[in-house]
């Protein structure tokens, strides 16, 4: 079976305490997984993300990048295979090591994900300074897999216009210019497209950016259906 996007939830918080939450309901019945990105702009530096939970269960970190060299951007990616558990509305909580000026939270649920080896090796690029594009290449991507990425950009003057790379679908975006200029987009790409994830943006003045990506691996045919297999054998 192929990995498929289920649904996406987002929220942003301005000048908060570094703890952001939302409610997310994952569809599907088996072979499910959750992907979370929290990103934004810190105070004095881009803070580390100390943890993310889904329905009270700790998620596994994929990347956590932050800097105070060029700007105060941060980006952190997390995942959790949930199989047939944690159904219905679940609270997602992302906690930072320090209070930021702007914090975004993206939550994406997927179906058809291998529960033993749900993800490949994450790739990140950044900090990228004034560059107006970024690219990561995800390795070992199968035709039935799904690649997910997130880009976050620190800008000034006006919000840039973002363009996703080949075969990518822009699934969600958040931005804020009330405190600082920061914008973020999340996209998906079918595994058959190869796993090169890229973004470009134009307009405003780019100060810094991060891009992170990961592949979710497809469950084998018939996975997640033990009852059906048992019934056929009787």
Short mmCIF file of C-alpha atoms in Angstrom, two decimals:
data_model
loop_
_atom_site.label_atom_id
_atom_site.label_comp_id
_atom_site.label_asym_id
_atom_site.label_seq_id
_atom_site.Cartn_x
_atom_site.Cartn_y
_atom_site.Cartn_z
CA UNK A 1 0.00 0.00 0.00
CA UNK A 2 1.06 3.58 -0.53
CA UNK A 3 1.53 6.17 2.20
CA UNK A 4 -1.20 8.81 1.95
CA UNK A 5 -1.79 12.19 3.56
CA UNK A 6 -4.73 12.14 5.96
CA UNK A 7 -5.17 15.65 7.35
CA UNK A 8 -3.18 18.68 8.56
CA UNK A 9 -3.76 20.92 11.58
CA UNK A 10 -1.92 24.18 12.30
CA UNK A 11 -1.71 26.89 14.93
CA UNK A 12 0.50 29.90 15.63
CA UNK A 13 1.25 31.76 18.84
CA UNK A 14 2.72 35.24 19.17
CA UNK A 15 4.92 36.19 22.14
CA UNK A 16 3.90 33.06 24.03
CA UNK A 17 5.50 31.02 26.78
CA UNK A 18 7.10 28.41 24.51
CA UNK A 19 4.33 25.84 24.94
CA UNK A 20 1.88 25.50 22.06
CA UNK A 21 -0.92 22.97 21.69
CA UNK A 22 -3.75 22.02 19.36
CA UNK A 23 -6.29 19.24 18.90
CA UNK A 24 -5.80 16.86 15.97
CA UNK A 25 -7.95 13.95 14.81
CA UNK A 26 -6.16 11.33 12.72
CA UNK A 27 -8.27 9.33 10.29
CA UNK A 28 -7.72 5.79 9.11
CA UNK A 29 -7.78 2.59 11.16
CA UNK A 30 -4.33 0.97 10.91
CA UNK A 31 -0.75 1.74 9.81
CA UNK A 32 -1.05 5.38 10.84
CA UNK A 33 1.64 7.89 11.79
CA UNK A 34 1.93 11.50 12.96
CA UNK A 35 4.44 14.10 11.76
CA UNK A 36 4.92 17.37 13.66
CA UNK A 37 6.98 20.46 12.93
CA UNK A 38 7.36 23.36 15.33
CA UNK A 39 9.28 26.36 14.02
CA UNK A 40 9.46 30.13 14.31
CA UNK A 41 11.56 32.94 15.71
CA UNK A 42 13.11 33.15 19.17
CA UNK A 43 14.25 35.89 21.50
CA UNK A 44 18.04 36.28 21.43
CA UNK A 45 18.42 32.90 19.73
CA UNK A 46 16.34 30.19 18.11
CA UNK A 47 15.40 27.93 21.06
CA UNK A 48 15.71 24.16 21.09
CA UNK A 49 12.52 22.11 21.25
CA UNK A 50 12.59 20.02 24.41
CA UNK A 51 9.71 17.71 23.53
CA UNK A 52 6.51 17.05 21.60
CA UNK A 53 3.66 14.79 22.72
CA UNK A 54 0.66 13.38 20.87
CA UNK A 55 -2.20 12.31 23.11
CA UNK A 56 0.26 12.26 26.02
CA UNK A 57 2.73 10.00 24.17
CA UNK A 58 6.24 11.33 23.58
CA UNK A 59 7.19 11.70 19.92
CA UNK A 60 10.64 10.93 18.44
CA UNK A 61 12.83 13.80 17.25
CA UNK A 62 13.96 13.93 13.61
CA UNK A 63 15.81 17.25 13.59
CA UNK A 64 16.21 20.27 15.84
CA UNK A 65 18.06 23.21 14.31
CA UNK A 66 18.38 26.72 15.68
CA UNK A 67 20.83 29.58 15.56
CA UNK A 68 21.58 33.09 16.71
CA UNK A 69 24.30 33.69 14.12
CA UNK A 70 22.20 35.14 11.30
CA UNK A 71 18.77 35.35 12.91
CA UNK A 72 16.79 33.66 15.66
CA UNK A 73 15.04 31.02 13.54
CA UNK A 74 14.35 27.51 14.80
CA UNK A 75 12.89 24.36 13.25
CA UNK A 76 12.21 20.97 14.82
CA UNK A 77 10.64 17.84 13.26
CA UNK A 78 9.07 14.89 15.14
CA UNK A 79 7.23 11.63 14.35
CA UNK A 80 5.17 8.91 16.01
CA UNK A 81 3.76 5.66 14.58
CA UNK A 82 0.32 5.17 16.14
CA UNK A 83 -1.03 2.10 14.31
CA UNK A 84 -4.66 1.70 15.33
CA UNK A 85 -4.27 3.48 18.69
CA UNK A 86 -4.88 7.10 19.74
CA UNK A 87 -8.07 7.44 17.74
CA UNK A 88 -10.32 10.48 17.88
CA UNK A 89 -9.26 13.97 18.92
CA UNK A 90 -5.83 14.07 20.54
CA UNK A 91 -3.93 17.00 22.06
CA UNK A 92 -0.55 17.83 20.55
CA UNK A 93 1.85 19.80 22.78
CA UNK A 94 5.18 21.25 21.63
CA UNK A 95 7.50 22.65 24.29
CA UNK A 96 10.48 24.94 23.67
CA UNK A 97 13.47 25.58 25.94
CA UNK A 98 12.72 29.32 25.93
CA UNK A 99 9.88 31.66 25.06
CA UNK A 100 9.84 32.72 21.37
CA UNK A 101 8.45 35.75 19.61
CA UNK A 102 6.63 33.55 17.08
CA UNK A 103 5.91 29.81 17.26
CA UNK A 104 4.23 27.77 14.51
CA UNK A 105 2.92 24.23 14.96
CA UNK A 106 2.12 21.90 12.04
CA UNK A 107 0.56 18.46 12.68
CA UNK A 108 0.14 15.99 9.82
CA UNK A 109 -1.37 12.50 10.01
CA UNK A 110 -0.65 9.77 7.45
CA UNK A 111 -1.98 6.33 6.59
CA UNK A 112 -0.26 3.30 5.05
CA UNK A 113 2.93 3.79 7.09
CA UNK A 114 5.21 0.91 8.10
CA UNK A 115 5.01 0.64 11.89
CA UNK A 116 8.39 -1.02 12.41
CA UNK A 117 10.47 1.33 10.25
CA UNK A 118 8.18 4.32 9.70
CA UNK A 119 10.78 6.84 8.51
CA UNK A 120 14.08 7.09 6.67
CA UNK A 121 16.96 9.45 7.40
CA UNK A 122 16.03 13.14 7.79
CA UNK A 123 17.88 15.85 5.87
CA UNK A 124 18.18 19.54 6.71
CA UNK A 125 19.68 22.59 5.07
CA UNK A 126 20.48 25.83 6.83
CA UNK A 127 21.04 28.35 8.14
CA UNK A 128 21.01 29.66 4.58
CA UNK A 129 21.51 33.40 5.12
CA UNK A 130 20.16 35.60 2.35
CA UNK A 131 19.65 32.75 -0.14
CA UNK A 132 16.19 32.67 -1.72
CA UNK A 133 16.00 28.91 -2.26
CA UNK A 134 16.79 25.67 -0.44
CA UNK A 135 16.97 22.00 -1.42
CA UNK A 136 17.37 18.70 0.40
CA UNK A 137 17.64 15.24 -1.17
CA UNK A 138 16.02 12.41 0.75
CA UNK A 139 17.70 9.03 0.21
CA UNK A 140 16.19 5.55 -0.18
CA UNK A 141 12.71 6.67 -1.24
CA UNK A 142 10.40 3.93 -2.55
CA UNK A 143 7.63 4.43 -5.08
CA UNK A 144 4.91 3.92 -2.43
CA UNK A 145 6.55 6.17 0.17
CA UNK A 146 5.65 9.78 0.92
CA UNK A 147 8.19 12.57 1.45
CA UNK A 148 7.29 15.50 3.72
CA UNK A 149 9.20 18.73 4.19
CA UNK A 150 9.00 22.09 5.94
CA UNK A 151 10.65 25.39 5.13
CA UNK A 152 10.81 28.40 7.45
CA UNK A 153 12.07 31.83 6.38
CA UNK A 154 13.00 34.95 8.34
CA UNK A 155 12.31 38.02 6.19
CA UNK A 156 11.82 41.76 6.35
CA UNK A 157 9.71 44.34 4.48
CA UNK A 158 7.10 42.10 2.80
CA UNK A 159 6.06 38.44 3.02
CA UNK A 160 7.73 36.41 0.25
CA UNK A 161 5.81 34.41 -2.31
CA UNK A 162 6.76 30.73 -2.05
CA UNK A 163 7.08 28.21 -4.89
CA UNK A 164 7.33 24.49 -4.15
CA UNK A 165 9.64 22.23 -6.18
CA UNK A 166 8.74 19.65 -8.79
CA UNK A 167 5.94 17.22 -7.86
CA UNK A 168 5.51 18.84 -4.43
CA UNK A 169 2.09 19.83 -3.10
CA UNK A 170 1.96 22.79 -0.71
CA UNK A 171 -0.22 21.40 2.10
CA UNK A 172 -0.15 24.14 4.74
CA UNK A 173 1.40 27.51 5.53
CA UNK A 174 1.68 29.96 8.41
CA UNK A 175 3.15 33.45 8.55
CA UNK A 176 3.32 36.48 10.80
CA UNK A 177 4.63 39.98 10.28
CA UNK A 178 3.24 41.64 13.40
CA UNK A 179 6.32 41.09 15.57
CA UNK A 180 8.98 39.86 13.15
CA UNK A 181 8.75 38.61 9.58
CA UNK A 182 8.61 34.81 9.55
CA UNK A 183 6.80 32.40 7.22
CA UNK A 184 6.67 28.63 6.92
CA UNK A 185 5.28 26.08 4.43
CA UNK A 186 4.82 22.30 4.56
CA UNK A 187 4.65 20.13 1.44
CA UNK A 188 4.41 16.49 0.38
CA UNK A 189 5.81 14.59 -2.61
CA UNK A 190 4.97 11.05 -3.76
CA UNK A 191 7.86 8.62 -3.47
CA UNK A 192 7.72 7.94 -7.20
CA UNK A 193 9.03 11.51 -7.75
CA UNK A 194 12.40 10.67 -6.21
CA UNK A 195 12.76 12.64 -2.97
CA UNK A 196 14.36 15.94 -4.06
CA UNK A 197 12.54 18.60 -2.01
CA UNK A 198 13.06 22.24 -2.84
CA UNK A 199 11.55 25.67 -2.25
CA UNK A 200 12.17 29.11 -3.69
CA UNK A 201 10.75 32.44 -2.59
CA UNK A 202 10.69 35.99 -3.90
CA UNK A 203 9.76 39.36 -2.44
CA UNK A 204 10.89 41.03 0.74
CA UNK A 205 14.43 40.66 2.03
CA UNK A 206 15.53 37.21 3.17
CA UNK A 207 17.53 37.12 6.38
CA UNK A 208 17.75 33.37 6.99
CA UNK A 209 16.00 30.05 6.33
CA UNK A 210 15.88 26.37 7.25
CA UNK A 211 14.56 23.41 5.26
CA UNK A 212 13.99 19.92 6.68
CA UNK A 213 12.61 16.78 5.05
CA UNK A 214 11.82 13.14 5.83
CA UNK A 215 10.42 10.09 4.02
CA UNK A 216 7.61 8.01 5.53
CA UNK A 217 7.99 4.39 4.49
CA UNK A 218 5.09 2.35 3.10
CA UNK A 219 3.66 -0.62 4.98
CA UNK A 220 3.82 -3.96 3.21
CA UNK A 221 0.66 -5.14 1.49
CA UNK A 222 -1.70 -6.65 4.02
CA UNK A 223 0.05 -5.04 7.00
CA UNK A 224 -2.14 -3.91 9.83
CA UNK A 225 -4.92 -6.45 9.07
CA UNK A 226 -4.22 -9.47 11.31
CA UNK A 227 -7.90 -10.30 11.82
CA UNK A 228 -8.57 -10.49 8.10
CA UNK A 229 -5.57 -12.76 7.59
CA UNK A 230 -6.66 -15.00 10.47
CA UNK A 231 -10.22 -15.26 9.12
CA UNK A 232 -8.99 -16.30 5.69
CA UNK A 233 -6.97 -19.12 7.20
CA UNK A 234 -9.96 -20.69 8.98
#
